[in-house]
mmCIF file of C-alpha atoms and ligand atoms in Angstrom:
data_model
loop_
_atom_site.group_PDB
_atom_site.id
_atom_site.type_symbol
_atom_site.label_atom_id
_atom_site.label_comp_id
_atom_site.label_asym_id
_atom_site.label_seq_id
_atom_site.Cartn_x
_atom_site.Cartn_y
_atom_site.Cartn_z
ATOM 1 C CA MET A 1110 -6.474 9.864 -15.260
ATOM 2 C CA ASN A 1111 -3.378 11.943 -15.902
ATOM 3 C CA THR A 1112 -1.186 13.328 -13.156
ATOM 4 C CA LEU A 1113 -2.210 16.990 -13.527
ATOM 5 C CA THR A 1114 -5.908 16.118 -13.350
ATOM 6 C CA LYS A 1115 -5.251 14.013 -10.284
ATOM 7 C CA LEU A 1116 -3.309 16.795 -8.611
ATOM 8 C CA ALA A 1117 -6.167 19.233 -9.284
ATOM 9 C CA LEU A 1118 -8.801 16.788 -8.032
ATOM 10 C CA GLY A 1119 -6.592 16.017 -5.033
ATOM 11 C CA LEU A 1120 -6.567 19.697 -4.051
ATOM 12 C CA MET A 1121 -10.376 19.567 -4.057
ATOM 13 C CA GLY A 1122 -10.418 16.300 -2.092
ATOM 14 C CA GLN A 1123 -11.975 14.593 -5.085
ATOM 15 C CA VAL A 1124 -9.629 11.655 -5.805
ATOM 16 C CA LYS A 1125 -11.977 8.797 -5.007
ATOM 17 C CA PRO A 1126 -12.048 5.016 -5.375
ATOM 18 C CA ARG A 1127 -13.956 3.460 -8.252
ATOM 19 C CA PRO A 1128 -16.424 0.570 -8.133
ATOM 20 C CA ALA A 1129 -14.633 -2.773 -8.052
ATOM 21 C CA THR A 1130 -14.814 -5.125 -11.013
ATOM 22 C CA GLY A 1131 -14.711 -8.910 -11.056
ATOM 23 C CA HIS A 1132 -14.581 -11.493 -8.294
ATOM 24 C CA SER A 1133 -14.399 -10.059 -4.771
ATOM 25 C CA ALA A 1134 -14.979 -12.845 -2.248
ATOM 26 C CA SER A 1135 -14.365 -11.797 1.345
ATOM 27 C CA ARG A 1136 -11.458 -14.286 1.630
ATOM 28 C CA TRP A 1137 -9.200 -15.242 -1.219
ATOM 29 C CA VAL A 1138 -7.160 -18.362 -0.520
ATOM 30 C CA LEU A 1139 -3.890 -18.105 -2.420
ATOM 31 C CA PRO A 1140 -2.019 -21.066 -3.869
ATOM 32 C CA PRO A 1141 1.044 -22.086 -1.843
ATOM 33 C CA PRO A 1142 4.078 -20.001 -2.799
ATOM 34 C CA ASP A 1143 6.585 -21.603 -5.102
ATOM 35 C CA GLN A 1144 9.683 -21.548 -2.895
ATOM 36 C CA GLU A 1145 11.864 -23.559 -5.230
ATOM 37 C CA GLY A 1146 11.992 -21.678 -8.491
ATOM 38 C CA GLY A 1147 13.193 -18.305 -9.585
ATOM 39 C CA MET A 1148 16.316 -16.667 -10.824
ATOM 40 C CA PRO A 1149 19.603 -16.872 -8.911
ATOM 41 C CA LEU A 1150 19.766 -14.019 -6.395
ATOM 42 C CA MET A 1151 22.759 -12.297 -7.968
ATOM 43 C CA GLN A 1152 21.024 -12.209 -11.348
ATOM 44 C CA ALA A 1153 17.871 -10.776 -9.774
ATOM 45 C CA LEU A 1154 19.968 -8.082 -8.072
ATOM 46 C CA HIS A 1155 21.589 -7.364 -11.403
ATOM 47 C CA GLN A 1156 18.164 -6.820 -12.983
ATOM 48 C CA ARG A 1157 16.402 -4.915 -10.178
ATOM 49 C CA GLN A 1158 15.139 -1.553 -11.390
ATOM 50 C CA SER A 1159 12.139 0.767 -11.191
ATOM 51 C CA GLN A 1160 9.802 0.624 -14.163
ATOM 52 C CA ARG A 1161 6.793 2.845 -14.787
ATOM 53 C CA GLU A 1162 5.072 1.385 -17.834
ATOM 54 C CA PHE A 1163 2.658 -1.422 -17.103
ATOM 55 C CA SER A 1164 0.328 -3.689 -19.005
ATOM 56 C CA PRO A 1165 -3.216 -3.772 -17.578
ATOM 57 C CA GLN A 1166 -3.102 -7.582 -17.718
ATOM 58 C CA ALA A 1167 -3.927 -9.269 -14.407
ATOM 59 C CA LEU A 1168 -1.306 -11.240 -12.526
ATOM 60 C CA THR A 1169 -1.878 -14.960 -12.256
ATOM 61 C CA GLN A 1170 -2.937 -16.311 -8.872
ATOM 62 C CA GLN A 1171 0.474 -17.962 -8.573
ATOM 63 C CA GLN A 1172 2.287 -14.698 -9.299
ATOM 64 C CA LEU A 1173 0.153 -12.928 -6.709
ATOM 65 C CA ALA A 1174 0.777 -15.685 -4.176
ATOM 66 C CA ASP A 1175 4.534 -15.746 -4.764
ATOM 67 C CA LEU A 1176 4.814 -11.966 -4.735
ATOM 68 C CA LEU A 1177 2.888 -11.543 -1.467
ATOM 69 C CA TRP A 1178 4.832 -14.333 0.173
ATOM 70 C CA ALA A 1179 8.103 -12.693 -0.897
ATOM 71 C CA CYS A 1180 6.763 -9.373 0.361
ATOM 72 C CA GLY A 1181 5.939 -10.518 3.876
ATOM 73 C CA GLY A 1182 4.922 -14.162 4.055
ATOM 74 C CA VAL A 1183 5.766 -16.722 6.701
ATOM 75 C CA ASN A 1184 8.996 -18.563 5.876
ATOM 76 C CA ARG A 1185 9.518 -20.343 9.242
ATOM 77 C CA PRO A 1186 6.112 -21.674 10.196
ATOM 78 C CA GLY A 1187 7.260 -23.069 13.564
ATOM 79 C CA LEU A 1188 8.325 -19.595 14.710
ATOM 80 C CA GLY A 1189 5.939 -17.559 12.595
ATOM 81 C CA GLY A 1190 9.049 -15.936 11.089
ATOM 82 C CA ARG A 1191 8.620 -13.827 7.984
ATOM 83 C CA THR A 1192 10.549 -13.080 4.811
ATOM 84 C CA THR A 1193 11.208 -9.545 6.110
ATOM 85 C CA PRO A 1194 12.736 -8.372 9.406
ATOM 86 C CA SER A 1195 10.814 -6.476 12.072
ATOM 87 C CA ALA A 1196 12.224 -4.421 14.990
ATOM 88 C CA MET A 1197 11.648 -6.343 18.236
ATOM 89 C CA ASN A 1198 9.626 -8.725 16.080
ATOM 90 C CA ALA A 1199 6.651 -6.381 16.471
ATOM 91 C CA GLN A 1200 5.315 -7.385 13.030
ATOM 92 C CA GLU A 1201 3.714 -3.999 12.602
ATOM 93 C CA LEU A 1202 3.761 -3.967 8.818
ATOM 94 C CA ARG A 1203 0.378 -4.398 7.146
ATOM 95 C CA ILE A 1204 0.423 -5.225 3.453
ATOM 96 C CA TYR A 1205 -2.600 -4.228 1.389
ATOM 97 C CA ALA A 1206 -3.230 -5.267 -2.196
ATOM 98 C CA ALA A 1207 -5.262 -2.810 -4.269
ATOM 99 C CA LEU A 1208 -6.710 -4.818 -7.135
ATOM 100 C CA PRO A 1209 -9.516 -4.196 -9.638
ATOM 101 C CA GLN A 1210 -11.635 -6.541 -7.485
ATOM 102 C CA GLY A 1211 -11.226 -4.426 -4.350
ATOM 103 C CA LEU A 1212 -8.823 -3.707 -1.526
ATOM 104 C CA PHE A 1213 -7.436 -6.729 0.310
ATOM 105 C CA ARG A 1214 -5.206 -7.161 3.342
ATOM 106 C CA TYR A 1215 -2.610 -9.900 3.094
ATOM 107 C CA GLN A 1216 -2.772 -12.302 6.025
ATOM 108 C CA PRO A 1217 0.701 -13.885 6.307
ATOM 109 C CA ALA A 1218 -0.286 -16.598 8.801
ATOM 110 C CA THR A 1219 -2.911 -18.106 6.516
ATOM 111 C CA HIS A 1220 -1.486 -16.819 3.222
ATOM 112 C CA GLU A 1221 -4.863 -15.372 2.269
ATOM 113 C CA LEU A 1222 -6.199 -12.081 1.057
ATOM 114 C CA GLU A 1223 -8.965 -10.622 3.177
ATOM 115 C CA LEU A 1224 -11.320 -8.141 1.514
ATOM 116 C CA THR A 1225 -11.347 -4.823 3.396
ATOM 117 C CA SER A 1226 -13.124 -2.667 0.804
ATOM 118 C CA ASP A 1227 -15.215 -3.611 -2.195
ATOM 119 C CA ARG A 1228 -13.972 -0.556 -4.090
ATOM 120 C CA ASP A 1229 -11.090 -0.247 -6.546
ATOM 121 C CA VAL A 1230 -8.710 2.141 -4.761
ATOM 122 C CA ARG A 1231 -5.820 1.810 -7.212
ATOM 123 C CA ALA A 1232 -6.285 5.331 -8.595
ATOM 124 C CA VAL A 1233 -6.013 6.763 -5.074
ATOM 125 C CA THR A 1234 -2.657 5.075 -4.405
ATOM 126 C CA GLY A 1235 -0.636 7.675 -6.306
ATOM 127 C CA TYR A 1236 -0.566 10.757 -8.493
ATOM 128 C CA GLN A 1237 1.078 8.966 -11.416
ATOM 129 C CA ASP A 1238 -1.286 7.777 -14.126
ATOM 130 C CA PHE A 1239 -0.056 4.170 -14.355
ATOM 131 C CA VAL A 1240 -1.302 3.367 -10.843
ATOM 132 C CA ASP A 1241 -4.929 3.459 -12.055
ATOM 133 C CA THR A 1242 -4.633 0.524 -14.428
ATOM 134 C CA ALA A 1243 -1.587 -1.538 -13.414
ATOM 135 C CA ALA A 1244 -2.473 -5.014 -12.153
ATOM 136 C CA LEU A 1245 -1.571 -4.368 -8.530
ATOM 137 C CA ASP A 1246 -0.792 -1.499 -6.211
ATOM 138 C CA LEU A 1247 0.638 -2.581 -2.870
ATOM 139 C CA VAL A 1248 0.107 -0.283 0.100
ATOM 140 C CA TYR A 1249 2.358 -0.558 3.150
ATOM 141 C CA VAL A 1250 0.836 0.530 6.451
ATOM 142 C CA ALA A 1251 2.354 0.618 9.952
ATOM 143 C CA ASP A 1252 0.086 -0.518 12.742
ATOM 144 C CA HIS A 1253 1.398 1.569 15.623
ATOM 145 C CA ALA A 1254 -0.734 -0.383 18.090
ATOM 146 C CA SER A 1255 1.584 -3.361 17.473
ATOM 147 C CA MET A 1256 4.674 -1.331 18.463
ATOM 148 C CA LYS A 1257 3.934 -0.624 22.111
ATOM 149 C CA LEU A 1258 7.350 -1.986 23.163
ATOM 150 C CA VAL A 1259 9.192 0.199 20.645
ATOM 151 C CA PRO A 1260 10.055 3.722 21.867
ATOM 152 C CA ALA A 1261 7.505 6.086 20.309
ATOM 153 C CA ALA A 1262 10.162 8.276 18.678
ATOM 154 C CA ARG A 1263 11.523 5.278 16.750
ATOM 155 C CA ARG A 1264 8.311 3.637 15.560
ATOM 156 C CA GLU A 1265 8.029 5.377 12.208
ATOM 157 C CA ALA A 1266 11.690 4.777 11.316
ATOM 158 C CA TYR A 1267 11.506 1.125 12.263
ATOM 159 C CA ALA A 1268 8.276 0.570 10.342
ATOM 160 C CA LEU A 1269 9.738 2.272 7.271
ATOM 161 C CA THR A 1270 12.790 0.028 7.540
ATOM 162 C CA ALA A 1271 10.561 -3.045 7.534
ATOM 163 C CA ALA A 1272 8.589 -1.643 4.588
ATOM 164 C CA GLY A 1273 11.840 -1.022 2.701
ATOM 165 C CA ALA A 1274 12.800 -4.660 3.132
ATOM 166 C CA ALA A 1275 9.393 -5.778 1.831
ATOM 167 C CA VAL A 1276 9.680 -3.385 -1.107
ATOM 168 C CA GLN A 1277 13.056 -4.802 -2.067
ATOM 169 C CA ASN A 1278 11.772 -8.372 -1.812
ATOM 170 C CA VAL A 1279 9.031 -7.445 -4.275
ATOM 171 C CA TYR A 1280 11.542 -5.786 -6.608
ATOM 172 C CA LEU A 1281 13.684 -8.929 -6.546
ATOM 173 C CA TYR A 1282 10.732 -11.256 -7.039
ATOM 174 C CA GLY A 1283 9.617 -9.027 -9.924
ATOM 175 C CA ALA A 1284 13.053 -9.150 -11.530
ATOM 176 C CA SER A 1285 13.015 -12.920 -11.210
ATOM 177 C CA ALA A 1286 9.468 -13.332 -12.562
ATOM 178 C CA GLY A 1287 9.670 -10.765 -15.385
ATOM 179 C CA LEU A 1288 7.359 -8.270 -13.656
ATOM 180 C CA ALA A 1289 7.775 -4.498 -13.605
ATOM 181 C CA SER A 1290 7.684 -2.630 -10.297
ATOM 182 C CA VAL A 1291 8.176 0.778 -8.714
ATOM 183 C CA VAL A 1292 8.036 1.886 -5.093
ATOM 184 C CA ARG A 1293 6.249 5.180 -4.538
ATOM 185 C CA ALA A 1294 6.001 7.801 -1.799
ATOM 186 C CA TRP A 1295 4.181 10.403 -3.945
ATOM 187 C CA PHE A 1296 0.534 9.961 -3.092
ATOM 188 C CA ASP A 1297 -2.254 11.836 -1.342
ATOM 189 C CA ARG A 1298 -2.052 10.473 2.199
ATOM 190 C CA ASP A 1299 -5.364 11.929 3.352
ATOM 191 C CA ALA A 1300 -7.241 10.627 0.320
ATOM 192 C CA LEU A 1301 -5.705 7.158 0.523
ATOM 193 C CA SER A 1302 -6.168 6.894 4.277
ATOM 194 C CA GLU A 1303 -9.837 7.790 3.862
ATOM 195 C CA ALA A 1304 -10.333 5.447 0.909
ATOM 196 C CA MET A 1305 -8.821 2.580 2.909
ATOM 197 C CA GLY A 1306 -10.735 3.436 6.090
ATOM 198 C CA LEU A 1307 -7.533 3.473 8.176
ATOM 199 C CA GLY A 1308 -7.729 4.097 11.912
ATOM 200 C CA SER A 1309 -5.744 6.611 13.961
ATOM 201 C CA ASP A 1310 -3.062 4.008 14.833
ATOM 202 C CA GLU A 1311 -2.478 3.110 11.177
ATOM 203 C CA GLN A 1312 0.127 5.093 9.252
ATOM 204 C CA LEU A 1313 0.588 4.982 5.513
ATOM 205 C CA LEU A 1314 4.238 4.343 4.659
ATOM 206 C CA LEU A 1315 4.769 3.544 0.976
ATOM 207 C CA THR A 1316 3.019 2.221 -2.082
ATOM 208 C CA GLN A 1317 4.412 -0.019 -4.824
ATOM 209 C CA THR A 1318 3.002 -0.786 -8.239
ATOM 210 C CA VAL A 1319 3.576 -4.221 -9.765
ATOM 211 C CA GLY A 1320 2.499 -5.683 -13.088
ATOM 212 C CA LEU A 1321 3.552 -7.067 -16.366
ATOM 213 C CA PRO A 1322 5.720 -4.602 -18.264
ATOM 214 C CA LYS A 1323 3.949 -2.756 -21.058
ATOM 215 C CA VAL A 1324 4.925 -4.322 -24.322
ATOM 216 C CA CYS A 1325 5.996 -1.659 -26.701
ATOM 217 C CA CYS A 1326 4.815 -1.949 -30.251
ATOM 218 C CA PRO A 1327 7.372 -1.005 -32.873
ATOM 219 C CA ALA A 1328 6.030 1.666 -35.237
HETATM 220 C C1 LIG B 2072 11.312 6.129 -0.588
HETATM 221 C C2 LIG B 2072 11.187 6.125 -2.093
HETATM 222 C C3 LIG B 2072 10.114 6.779 -2.683
HETATM 223 C C4 LIG B 2072 9.935 6.741 -4.071
HETATM 224 N N1 LIG B 2072 8.826 7.341 -4.609
HETATM 225 C C5 LIG B 2072 8.595 7.271 -5.926
HETATM 226 C C6 LIG B 2072 7.390 7.772 -6.481
HETATM 227 O O1 LIG B 2072 6.516 8.302 -5.790
HETATM 228 N N2 LIG B 2072 7.197 7.627 -7.812
HETATM 229 C C7 LIG B 2072 8.115 7.023 -8.629
HETATM 230 O O2 LIG B 2072 7.866 6.941 -9.826
HETATM 231 N N3 LIG B 2072 9.262 6.521 -8.125
HETATM 232 C C8 LIG B 2072 9.515 6.608 -6.799
HETATM 233 N N4 LIG B 2072 10.644 6.040 -6.259
HETATM 234 C C9 LIG B 2072 11.574 5.288 -7.131
HETATM 235 C C10 LIG B 2072 12.840 6.088 -7.416
HETATM 236 O O3 LIG B 2072 12.532 7.166 -8.282
HETATM 237 C C11 LIG B 2072 13.855 5.145 -8.067
HETATM 238 O O4 LIG B 2072 14.203 4.140 -7.136
HETATM 239 C C12 LIG B 2072 15.104 5.908 -8.488
HETATM 240 O O5 LIG B 2072 14.824 6.736 -9.592
HETATM 241 C C13 LIG B 2072 16.251 4.957 -8.876
HETATM 242 O O6 LIG B 2072 15.822 4.108 -9.929
HETATM 243 P P1 LIG B 2072 15.932 2.520 -9.795
HETATM 244 O O7 LIG B 2072 14.964 2.081 -8.705
HETATM 245 O O8 LIG B 2072 15.538 1.984 -11.136
HETATM 246 O O9 LIG B 2072 17.332 2.187 -9.421
HETATM 247 C C14 LIG B 2072 10.873 6.079 -4.895
HETATM 248 C C15 LIG B 2072 11.966 5.435 -4.282
HETATM 249 C C16 LIG B 2072 12.112 5.450 -2.909
HETATM 250 C C17 LIG B 2072 13.277 4.724 -2.273
#
């Protein structure tokens, strides 16, 4: 669906999820993340960029596992420490994966995806047309109930800081793995919140599309 159509439908409250396609088990055990490989950090930083043309090809399970671990997985199991920082270690950031098979919440402790909706909400994650068909749209949500020790006036800023760190980890993983990515703040918050069934303590922060880059065919 193109952007203008989406904007018009959005004004009418008509941007809706689609039926999911493919496998949608309630729990999706991911392969262990590959913590050895990848490009040297300075090369990945050199290549980090936003890209907006995606192939519809699915990510492999390993790519999904590595990407989600980079995004917010546990890297110090003894402490439960994560790949991204968190103010007062509140761990308020919820990472959702919108896939053709449905909407899943990433569970860092078990490195699993948990199905939270059996609908394909990718099209609702942004006004830009590529979000509908790219392999993965990540949605970053702050769980304010986890931030009771953080002063209320600072919660949103702190959660956005944590989301920014996760976003950059995904950009760097993408650069290393040859995947395209773009972080996005331009989406219909009411429509996405409704499509995801978020509660009053859950605040949408950012979205991020990830997928294989679209291969351009020379004329
Ligand atoms: C908070 C934030 C929100 C953004 N929102 C969008 C968006 O909704 N759509 C989009 O295409 N790009 C979005 N971007 C990506 C920027 O347009 C992009 O980072 C900028 O053009 C610089 O390009 P680069 O990332 O390749 O360096 C956003 C970036 C940030 C930091």
